[in-house]
Short mmCIF file of C-alpha atoms in Angstrom, two decimals:
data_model
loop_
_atom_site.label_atom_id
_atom_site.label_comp_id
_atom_site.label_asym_id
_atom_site.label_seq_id
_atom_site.Cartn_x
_atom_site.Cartn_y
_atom_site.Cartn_z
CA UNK A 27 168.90 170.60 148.69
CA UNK A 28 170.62 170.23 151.66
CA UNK A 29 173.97 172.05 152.24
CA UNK A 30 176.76 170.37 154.55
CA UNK A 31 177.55 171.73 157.81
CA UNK A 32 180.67 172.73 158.31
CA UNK A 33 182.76 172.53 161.46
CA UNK A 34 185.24 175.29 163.01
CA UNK A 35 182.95 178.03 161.14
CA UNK A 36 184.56 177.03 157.98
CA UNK A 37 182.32 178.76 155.68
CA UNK A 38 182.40 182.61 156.49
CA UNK A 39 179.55 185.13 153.92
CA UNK A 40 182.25 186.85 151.55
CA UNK A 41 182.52 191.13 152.33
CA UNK A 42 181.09 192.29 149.38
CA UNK A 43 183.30 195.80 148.20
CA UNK A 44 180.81 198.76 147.55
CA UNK A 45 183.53 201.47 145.90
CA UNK A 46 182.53 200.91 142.41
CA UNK A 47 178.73 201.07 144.05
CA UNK A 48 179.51 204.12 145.50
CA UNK A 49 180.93 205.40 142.08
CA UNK A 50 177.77 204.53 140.27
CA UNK A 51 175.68 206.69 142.72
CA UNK A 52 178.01 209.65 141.82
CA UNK A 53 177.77 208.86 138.24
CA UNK A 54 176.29 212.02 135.93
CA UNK A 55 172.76 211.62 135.11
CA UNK A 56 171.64 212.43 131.50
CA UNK A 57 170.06 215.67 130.69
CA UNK A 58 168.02 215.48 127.28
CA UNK A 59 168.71 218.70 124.86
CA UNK A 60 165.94 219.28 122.62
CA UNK A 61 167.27 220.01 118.29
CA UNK A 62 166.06 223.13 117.64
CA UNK A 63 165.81 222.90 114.05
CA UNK A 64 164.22 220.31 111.58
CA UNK A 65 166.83 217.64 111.48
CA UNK A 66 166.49 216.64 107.66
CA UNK A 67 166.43 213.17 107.06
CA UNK A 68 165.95 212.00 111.03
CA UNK A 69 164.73 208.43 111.59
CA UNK A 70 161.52 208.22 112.73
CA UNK A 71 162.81 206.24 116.20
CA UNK A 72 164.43 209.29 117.29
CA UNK A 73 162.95 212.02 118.73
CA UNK A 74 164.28 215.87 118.49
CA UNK A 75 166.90 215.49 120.35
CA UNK A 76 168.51 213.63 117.64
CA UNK A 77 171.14 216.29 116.32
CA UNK A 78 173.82 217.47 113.63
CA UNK A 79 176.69 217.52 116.52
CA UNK A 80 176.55 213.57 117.55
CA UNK A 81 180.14 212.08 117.27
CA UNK A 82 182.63 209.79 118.22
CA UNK A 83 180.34 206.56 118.68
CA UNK A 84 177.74 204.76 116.06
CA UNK A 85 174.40 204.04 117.19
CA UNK A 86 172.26 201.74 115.43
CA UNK A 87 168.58 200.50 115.57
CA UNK A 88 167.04 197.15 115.22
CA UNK A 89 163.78 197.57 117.03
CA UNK A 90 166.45 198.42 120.50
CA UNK A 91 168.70 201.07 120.65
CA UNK A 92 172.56 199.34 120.60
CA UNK A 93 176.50 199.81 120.53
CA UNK A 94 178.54 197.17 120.59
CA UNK A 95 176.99 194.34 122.57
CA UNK A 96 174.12 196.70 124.85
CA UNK A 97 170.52 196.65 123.59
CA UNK A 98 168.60 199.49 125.38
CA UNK A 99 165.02 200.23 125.23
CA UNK A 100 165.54 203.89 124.89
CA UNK A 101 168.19 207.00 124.20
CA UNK A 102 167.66 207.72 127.60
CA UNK A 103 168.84 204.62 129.05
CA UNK A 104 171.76 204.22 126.61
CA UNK A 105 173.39 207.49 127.55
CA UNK A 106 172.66 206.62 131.31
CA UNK A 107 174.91 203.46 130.80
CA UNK A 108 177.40 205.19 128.98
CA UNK A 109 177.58 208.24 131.27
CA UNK A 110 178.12 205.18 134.49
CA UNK A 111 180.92 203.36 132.22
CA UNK A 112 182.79 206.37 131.51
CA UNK A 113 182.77 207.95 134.74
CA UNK A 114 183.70 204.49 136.83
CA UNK A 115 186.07 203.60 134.26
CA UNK A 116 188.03 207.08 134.50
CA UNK A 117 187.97 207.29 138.02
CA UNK A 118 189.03 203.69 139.24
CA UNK A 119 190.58 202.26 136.42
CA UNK A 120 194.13 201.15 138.30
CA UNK A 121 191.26 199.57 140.48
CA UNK A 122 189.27 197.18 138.20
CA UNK A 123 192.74 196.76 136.61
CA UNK A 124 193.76 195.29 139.65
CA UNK A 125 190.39 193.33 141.03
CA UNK A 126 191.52 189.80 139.82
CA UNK A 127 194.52 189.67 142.16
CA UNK A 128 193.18 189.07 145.46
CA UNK A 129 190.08 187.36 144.56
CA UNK A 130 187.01 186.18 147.36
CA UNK A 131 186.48 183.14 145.06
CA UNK A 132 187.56 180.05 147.29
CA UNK A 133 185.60 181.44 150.21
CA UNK A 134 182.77 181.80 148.79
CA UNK A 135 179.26 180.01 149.48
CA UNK A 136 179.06 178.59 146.04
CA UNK A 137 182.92 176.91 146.38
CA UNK A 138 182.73 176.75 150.11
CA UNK A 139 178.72 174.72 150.45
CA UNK A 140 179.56 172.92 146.89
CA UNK A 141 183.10 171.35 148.75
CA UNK A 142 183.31 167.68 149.64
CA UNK A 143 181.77 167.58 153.67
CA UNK A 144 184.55 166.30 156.21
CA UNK A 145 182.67 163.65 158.32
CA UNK A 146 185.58 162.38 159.81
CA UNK A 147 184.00 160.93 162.73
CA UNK A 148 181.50 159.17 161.03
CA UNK A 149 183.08 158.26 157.78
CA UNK A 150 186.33 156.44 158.17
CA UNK A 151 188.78 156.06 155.33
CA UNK A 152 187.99 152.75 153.44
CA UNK A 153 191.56 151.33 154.35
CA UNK A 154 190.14 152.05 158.28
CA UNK A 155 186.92 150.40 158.57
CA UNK A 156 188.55 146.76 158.42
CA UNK A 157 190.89 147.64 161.37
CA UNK A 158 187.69 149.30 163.64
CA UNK A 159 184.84 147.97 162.54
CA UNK A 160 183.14 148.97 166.08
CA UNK A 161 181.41 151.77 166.14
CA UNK A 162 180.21 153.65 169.42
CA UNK A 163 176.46 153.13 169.92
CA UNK A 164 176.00 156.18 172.29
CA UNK A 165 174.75 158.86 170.69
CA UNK A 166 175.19 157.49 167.19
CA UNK A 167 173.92 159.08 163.95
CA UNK A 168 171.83 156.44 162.12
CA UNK A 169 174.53 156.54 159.22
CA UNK A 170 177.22 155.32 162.30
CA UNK A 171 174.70 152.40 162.69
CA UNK A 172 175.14 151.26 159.73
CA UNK A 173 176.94 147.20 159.37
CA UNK A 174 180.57 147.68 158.16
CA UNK A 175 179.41 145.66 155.65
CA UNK A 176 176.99 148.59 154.41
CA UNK A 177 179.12 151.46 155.21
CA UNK A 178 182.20 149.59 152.87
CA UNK A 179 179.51 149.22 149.86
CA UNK A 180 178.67 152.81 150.65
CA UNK A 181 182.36 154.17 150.26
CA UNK A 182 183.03 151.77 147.41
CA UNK A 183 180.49 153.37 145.49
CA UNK A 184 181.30 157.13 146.83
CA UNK A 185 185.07 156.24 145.34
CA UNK A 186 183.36 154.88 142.26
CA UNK A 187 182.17 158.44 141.13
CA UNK A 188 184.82 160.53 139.78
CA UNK A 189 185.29 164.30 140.20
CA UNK A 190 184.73 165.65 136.70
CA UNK A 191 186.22 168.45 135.44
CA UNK A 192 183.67 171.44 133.84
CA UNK A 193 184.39 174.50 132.69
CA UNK A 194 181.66 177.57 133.48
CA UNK A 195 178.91 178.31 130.44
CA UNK A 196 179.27 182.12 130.90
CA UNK A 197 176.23 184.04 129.05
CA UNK A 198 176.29 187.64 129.13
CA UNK A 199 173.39 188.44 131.40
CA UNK A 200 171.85 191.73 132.55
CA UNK A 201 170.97 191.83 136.74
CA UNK A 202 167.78 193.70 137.49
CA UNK A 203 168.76 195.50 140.91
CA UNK A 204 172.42 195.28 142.09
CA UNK A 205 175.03 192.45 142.31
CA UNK A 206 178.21 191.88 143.30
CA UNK A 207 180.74 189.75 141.36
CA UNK A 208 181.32 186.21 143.41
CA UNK A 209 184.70 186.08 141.92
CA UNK A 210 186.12 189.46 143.38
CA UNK A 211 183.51 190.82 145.44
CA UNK A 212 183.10 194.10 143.47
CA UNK A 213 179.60 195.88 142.06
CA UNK A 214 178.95 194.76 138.55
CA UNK A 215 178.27 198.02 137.42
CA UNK A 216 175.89 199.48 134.07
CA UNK A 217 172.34 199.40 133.59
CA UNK A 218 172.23 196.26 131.32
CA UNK A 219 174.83 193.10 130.36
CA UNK A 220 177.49 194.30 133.64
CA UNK A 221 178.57 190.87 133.82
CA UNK A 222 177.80 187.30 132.49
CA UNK A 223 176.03 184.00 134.30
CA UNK A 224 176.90 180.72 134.11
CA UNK A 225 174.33 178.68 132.56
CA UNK A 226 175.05 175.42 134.03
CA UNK A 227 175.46 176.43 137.98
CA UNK A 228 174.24 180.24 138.17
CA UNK A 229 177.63 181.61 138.96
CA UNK A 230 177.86 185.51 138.49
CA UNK A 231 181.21 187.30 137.65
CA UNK A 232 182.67 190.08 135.81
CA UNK A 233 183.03 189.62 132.32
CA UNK A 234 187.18 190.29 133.36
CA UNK A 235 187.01 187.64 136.08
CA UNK A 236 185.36 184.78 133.95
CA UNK A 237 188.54 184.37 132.58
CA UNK A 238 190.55 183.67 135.65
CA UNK A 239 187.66 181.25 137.19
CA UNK A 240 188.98 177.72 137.84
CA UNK A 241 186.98 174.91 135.86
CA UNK A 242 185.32 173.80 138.84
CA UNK A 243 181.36 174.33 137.29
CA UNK A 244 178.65 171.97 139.51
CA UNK A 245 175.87 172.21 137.35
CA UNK A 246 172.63 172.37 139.58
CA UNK A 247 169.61 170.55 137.93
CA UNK A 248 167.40 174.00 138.49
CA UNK A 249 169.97 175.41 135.32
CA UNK A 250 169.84 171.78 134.04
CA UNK A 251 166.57 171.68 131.91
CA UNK A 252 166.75 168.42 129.78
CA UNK A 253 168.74 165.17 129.21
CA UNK A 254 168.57 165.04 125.52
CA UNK A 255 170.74 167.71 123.56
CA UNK A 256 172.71 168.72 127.41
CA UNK A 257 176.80 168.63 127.51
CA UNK A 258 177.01 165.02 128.72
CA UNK A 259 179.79 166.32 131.27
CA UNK A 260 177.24 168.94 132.73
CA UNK A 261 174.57 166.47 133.24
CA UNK A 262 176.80 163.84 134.63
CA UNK A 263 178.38 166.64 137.37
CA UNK A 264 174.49 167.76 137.44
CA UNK A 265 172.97 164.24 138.78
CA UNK A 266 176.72 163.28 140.29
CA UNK A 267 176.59 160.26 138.43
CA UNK A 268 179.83 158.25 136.62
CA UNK A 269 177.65 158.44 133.16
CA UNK A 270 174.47 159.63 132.14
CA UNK A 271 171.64 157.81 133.86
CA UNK A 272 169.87 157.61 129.80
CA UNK A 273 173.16 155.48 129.38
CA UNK A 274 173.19 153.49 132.33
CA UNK A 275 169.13 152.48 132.01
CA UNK A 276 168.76 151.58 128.90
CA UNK A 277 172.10 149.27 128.59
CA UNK A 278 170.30 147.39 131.73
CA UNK A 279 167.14 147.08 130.65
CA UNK A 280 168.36 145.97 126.93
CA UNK A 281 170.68 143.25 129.15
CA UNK A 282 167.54 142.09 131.28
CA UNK A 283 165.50 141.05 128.11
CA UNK A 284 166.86 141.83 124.84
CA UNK A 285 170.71 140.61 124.01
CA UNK A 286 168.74 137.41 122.05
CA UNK A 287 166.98 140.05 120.03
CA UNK A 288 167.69 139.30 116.08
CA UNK A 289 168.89 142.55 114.28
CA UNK A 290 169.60 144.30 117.84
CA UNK A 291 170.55 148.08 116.93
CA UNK A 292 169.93 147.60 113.83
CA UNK A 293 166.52 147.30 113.05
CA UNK A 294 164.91 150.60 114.02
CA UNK A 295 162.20 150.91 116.67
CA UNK A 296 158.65 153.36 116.19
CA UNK A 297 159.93 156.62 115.92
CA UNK A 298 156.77 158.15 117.89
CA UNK A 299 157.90 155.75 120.76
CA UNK A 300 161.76 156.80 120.91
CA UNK A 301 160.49 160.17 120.93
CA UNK A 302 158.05 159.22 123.82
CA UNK A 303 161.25 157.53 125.43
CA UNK A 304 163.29 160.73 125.12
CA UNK A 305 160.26 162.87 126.49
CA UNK A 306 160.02 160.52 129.24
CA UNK A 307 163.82 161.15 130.40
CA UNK A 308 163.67 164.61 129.99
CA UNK A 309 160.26 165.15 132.26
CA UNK A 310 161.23 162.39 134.87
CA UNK A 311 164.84 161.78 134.73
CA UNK A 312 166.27 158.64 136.60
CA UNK A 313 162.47 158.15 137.44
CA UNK A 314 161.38 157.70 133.86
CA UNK A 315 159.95 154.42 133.20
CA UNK A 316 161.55 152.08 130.15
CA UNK A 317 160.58 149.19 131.54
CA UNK A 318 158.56 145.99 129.49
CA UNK A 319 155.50 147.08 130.67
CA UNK A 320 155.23 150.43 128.91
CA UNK A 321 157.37 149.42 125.97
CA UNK A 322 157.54 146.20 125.39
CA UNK A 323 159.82 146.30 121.81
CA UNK A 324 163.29 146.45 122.96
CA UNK A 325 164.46 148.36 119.34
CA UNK A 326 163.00 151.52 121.11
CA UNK A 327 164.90 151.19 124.16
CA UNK A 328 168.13 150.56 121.77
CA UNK A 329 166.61 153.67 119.29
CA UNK A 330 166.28 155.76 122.52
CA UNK A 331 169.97 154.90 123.28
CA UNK A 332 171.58 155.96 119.89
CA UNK A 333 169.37 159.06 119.84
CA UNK A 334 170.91 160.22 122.95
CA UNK A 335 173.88 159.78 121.58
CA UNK A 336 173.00 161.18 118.17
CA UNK A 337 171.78 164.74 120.08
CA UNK A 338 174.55 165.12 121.88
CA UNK A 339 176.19 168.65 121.35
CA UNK A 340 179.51 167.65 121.59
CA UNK A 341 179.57 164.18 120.00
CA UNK A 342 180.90 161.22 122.40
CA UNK A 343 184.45 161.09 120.85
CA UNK A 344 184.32 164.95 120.73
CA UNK A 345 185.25 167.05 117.60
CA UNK A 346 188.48 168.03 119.65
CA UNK A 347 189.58 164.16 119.44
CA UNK A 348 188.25 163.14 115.94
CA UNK A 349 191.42 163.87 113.35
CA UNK A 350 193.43 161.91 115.74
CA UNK A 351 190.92 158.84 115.77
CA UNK A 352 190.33 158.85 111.88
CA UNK A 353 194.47 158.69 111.71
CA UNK A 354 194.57 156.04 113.91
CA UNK A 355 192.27 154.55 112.02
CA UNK A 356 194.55 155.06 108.74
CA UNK A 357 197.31 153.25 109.99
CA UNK A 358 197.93 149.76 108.40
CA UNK A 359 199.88 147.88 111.45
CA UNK A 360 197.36 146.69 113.70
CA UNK A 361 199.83 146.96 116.63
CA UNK A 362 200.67 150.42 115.93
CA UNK A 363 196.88 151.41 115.09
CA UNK A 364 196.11 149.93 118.71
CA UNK A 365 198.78 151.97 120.33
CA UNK A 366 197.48 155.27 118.45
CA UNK A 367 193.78 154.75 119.34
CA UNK A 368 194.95 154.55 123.03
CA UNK A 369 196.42 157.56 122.64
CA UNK A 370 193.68 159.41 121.44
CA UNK A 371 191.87 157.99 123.95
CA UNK A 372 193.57 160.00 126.38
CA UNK A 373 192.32 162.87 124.77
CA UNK A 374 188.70 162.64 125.89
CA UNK A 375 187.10 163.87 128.44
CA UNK A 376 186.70 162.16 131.50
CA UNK A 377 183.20 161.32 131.52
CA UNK A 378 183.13 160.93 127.73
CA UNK A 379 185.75 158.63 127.93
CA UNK A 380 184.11 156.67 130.79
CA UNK A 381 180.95 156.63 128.57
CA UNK A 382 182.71 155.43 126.08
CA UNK A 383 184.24 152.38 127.84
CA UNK A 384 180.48 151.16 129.06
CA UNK A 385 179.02 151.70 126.10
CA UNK A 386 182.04 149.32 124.50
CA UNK A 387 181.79 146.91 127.06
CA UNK A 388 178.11 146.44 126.24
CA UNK A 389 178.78 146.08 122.51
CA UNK A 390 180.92 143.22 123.82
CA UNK A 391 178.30 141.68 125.64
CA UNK A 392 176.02 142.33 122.93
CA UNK A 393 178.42 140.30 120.18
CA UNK A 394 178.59 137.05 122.80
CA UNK A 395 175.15 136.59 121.31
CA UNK A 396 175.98 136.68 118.04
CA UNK A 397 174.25 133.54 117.42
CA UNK A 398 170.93 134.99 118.10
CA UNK A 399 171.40 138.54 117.65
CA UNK A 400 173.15 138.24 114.02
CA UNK A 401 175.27 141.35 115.49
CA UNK A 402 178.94 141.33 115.52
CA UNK A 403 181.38 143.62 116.14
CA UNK A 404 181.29 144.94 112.20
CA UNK A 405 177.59 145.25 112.47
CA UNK A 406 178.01 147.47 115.23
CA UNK A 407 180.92 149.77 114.11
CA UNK A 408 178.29 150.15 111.10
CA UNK A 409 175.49 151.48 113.32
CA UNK A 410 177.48 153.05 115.87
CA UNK A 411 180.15 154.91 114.21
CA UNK A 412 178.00 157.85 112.65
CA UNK A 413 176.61 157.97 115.99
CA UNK A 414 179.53 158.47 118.27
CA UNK A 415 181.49 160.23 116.29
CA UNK A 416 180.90 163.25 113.93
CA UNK A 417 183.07 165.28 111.96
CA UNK A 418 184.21 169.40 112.51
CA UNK A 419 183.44 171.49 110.17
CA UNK A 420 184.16 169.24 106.84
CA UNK A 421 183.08 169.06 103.63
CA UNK A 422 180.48 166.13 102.43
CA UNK A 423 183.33 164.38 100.39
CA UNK A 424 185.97 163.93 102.98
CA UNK A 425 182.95 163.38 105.71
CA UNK A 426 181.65 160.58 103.51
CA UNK A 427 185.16 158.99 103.46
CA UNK A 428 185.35 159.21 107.05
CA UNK A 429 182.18 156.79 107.16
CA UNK A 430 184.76 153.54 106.49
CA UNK A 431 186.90 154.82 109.62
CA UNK A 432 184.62 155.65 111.78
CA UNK A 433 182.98 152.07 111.34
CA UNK A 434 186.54 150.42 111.71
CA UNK A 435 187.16 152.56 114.72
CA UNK A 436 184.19 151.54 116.76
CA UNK A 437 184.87 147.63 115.64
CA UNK A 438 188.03 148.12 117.29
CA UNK A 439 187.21 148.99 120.56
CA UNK A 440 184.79 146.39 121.17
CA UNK A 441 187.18 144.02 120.20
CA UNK A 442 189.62 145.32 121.98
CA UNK A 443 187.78 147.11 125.20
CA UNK A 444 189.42 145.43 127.74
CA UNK A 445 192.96 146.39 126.50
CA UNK A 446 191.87 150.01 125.19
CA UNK A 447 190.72 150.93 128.60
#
């Protein structure tokens, strides 16, 4: 991918701090002490240096050596991380206590080559291009040759995409060789698990420093496996799209040829096919092909459509946001239950919640054809409501009772979709 180019040597390589590296060369090396007696009772995992005189930690075995979080493959390497953690955490700890204040973090590649490019010369605010719609020929970029009319559409759409919000998936992750935290700049030190990774981007920090990280995650499609079953705000910041390109193809191509179709979302396409569908978008992406030619019943495009949303991790109106939908939902006064599901609205996330509005205004579209479809708004709060929305951690009885709110809930936005958002 390429990275921007910044201007006035804005983006400067971050001085990585080599203290604590120079600590973990001075670190004590372990020195294996042979039992001289018949330990009685000794696992069979341990050799003879397994004593009488071991105290002050457990050790346990489950095919690795561990305490606490640290697998090791052997006693050997165990003590060796120990001995390091000890001896860096005696000697500097006012240090790491203090090496979240004056973090590197903002001037760092990954913020610094991830950051918006300033093309200032070339890219005129919108409000701009009306007043100076000339631009100089001479030594113009092809993108300055572009019609005003193009460059407008261009911006348009740029202003069209909103800057999500995403917080880091840290993992605790072990480094083979040495690294440096990109949050303070310091050696992650230990032999295994020094720091964590985010899953989404690749960002590496101390397991300290994760915590002060800004949620500013941009998910790169190498960390990005699938479509199906990914955090729909990580694979939206991933493809820097408004909503998730599975979305956004099959609404069209279920517009293009099937709002007539009788029983639409509700009679089930060939489950080998959706699957096929699904495949499809996680191998190829945007590229995948959904089109009449390859599958010409439109119920596995639609099938393909609520599976997505059916896989999702985090449901579409997300567990966070559920009680306050279902008492929405509870409230007699229609004016009042309006106002209240607006207000839990606001509670989504900002790509669910843009999702959420599509999808809706769809269902709308969808309803228009009532006539030929036999789907109306009801019909579709039936299908749709287990599928956007799924309870926490419930039991069955109060999750079945849900079923009749979450099916009223949906009815309402399409109904009301053009008021609700």
């Amino acid at each position: 991918m390429a990275l921007p180019v910044f201007e006035n040597d804005e983006y400067k390589p971050p001085v990585w701090k080599s203290y604590l590296y120079q600590l973990q060369q001075e670190a004590p090396n372990p020195r294996r002490i042979t039992c001289t007696c018949e330990v009685e009772n000794r696992p069979k995992y341990y050799g003879r240096e397994f004593g009488t005189q071991t105290r002050n930690f457990r050790l346990y075995y489950d095919g690795k050596h561990f305490v606490g979080e640290k697998r090791f493959e052997s006693i050997h390497d165990l003590v060796t991380d120990g001995l390091i953690t000890l001896y860096i955490e005696t000697k500097a700890a006012e240090y790491i206590a203090k090496m979240t204040i004056n973090p590197i973090y903002e001037h760092i590649g990954y913020t610094t080559l991830n950051r918006e490019p300033t093309n200032t010369k070339c890219l005129p605010a919108l409000r701009d291009i009306q007043a100076e719609p000339q631009c100089a020929e001479d030594g113009a970029t092809p993108e300055e040759r572009l019609t005003s009319l193009v460059r407008r559409a261009t911006l348009k759409e740029n202003e069209r995409i909103p800057k999500y919000e995403k917080v880091h998936n840290f993992k605790v992750h072990t480094f083979r060789g040495p690294h440096w935290c990109e949050y303070c700049a310091n050696f992650m030190w230990g032999l295994i698990a020094q720091g964590v990774k985010c899953a989404d981007c690749g960002l590496n920090v101390h397991k300290q420093c994760s915590k002060m990280v800004p949620n500013d995650c941009k998910p790169d499609l190498k960390h990005v496996k699938k479509v199906y079953s990914c955090d729909l705000t990580t694979l939206v910041k991933a493809h820097n799209t408004k909503r998730p390109m599975v979305v956004d193809m099959c609404i069209r191509e279920i517009e293009n040829r099937g709002l007539m179709s009788e029983g639409l979302y509700r009679v089930s396409g060939f489950s080998d096919l959706i699957e096929d569908v699904k495949l499809a978008f996680d191998r190829d992406g945007e590229k995948a092909d959904i089109s009449v030619n390859i599958y010409e019943d439109i119920n596995i495009i639609t099938g393909a459509l609520k599976l997505y949303f059916r896989d999702l991790p985090i449901p579409l109106i997300t567990y966070d946001a559920y009680p306050k939908f279902i008492e929405a939902a509870q409230i007699p006064e229609p004016d009042e239950r309006l106002e209240s599901v607006h207000e839990a609205l606001k509670m989504l996330p900002p790509a669910h919640c843009e999702t959420l509005r599509y999808l809706m205004a769809h269902l709308k579209r969808v309803t228009l054809h009532e006539k030929d479809n036999l789907m109306n708004a009801e019909n579709l709060g039936i299908v749709f409501g287990p599928t956007l929305m799924r309870a926490p951690e419930q039991d069955p009885m109060a999750a079945l009772n849900d079923i009749r709110y979450q099916r009223l809930l949906v009815e309402m936005l399409i109904q009301n979709e053009d008021i609700l958002f």
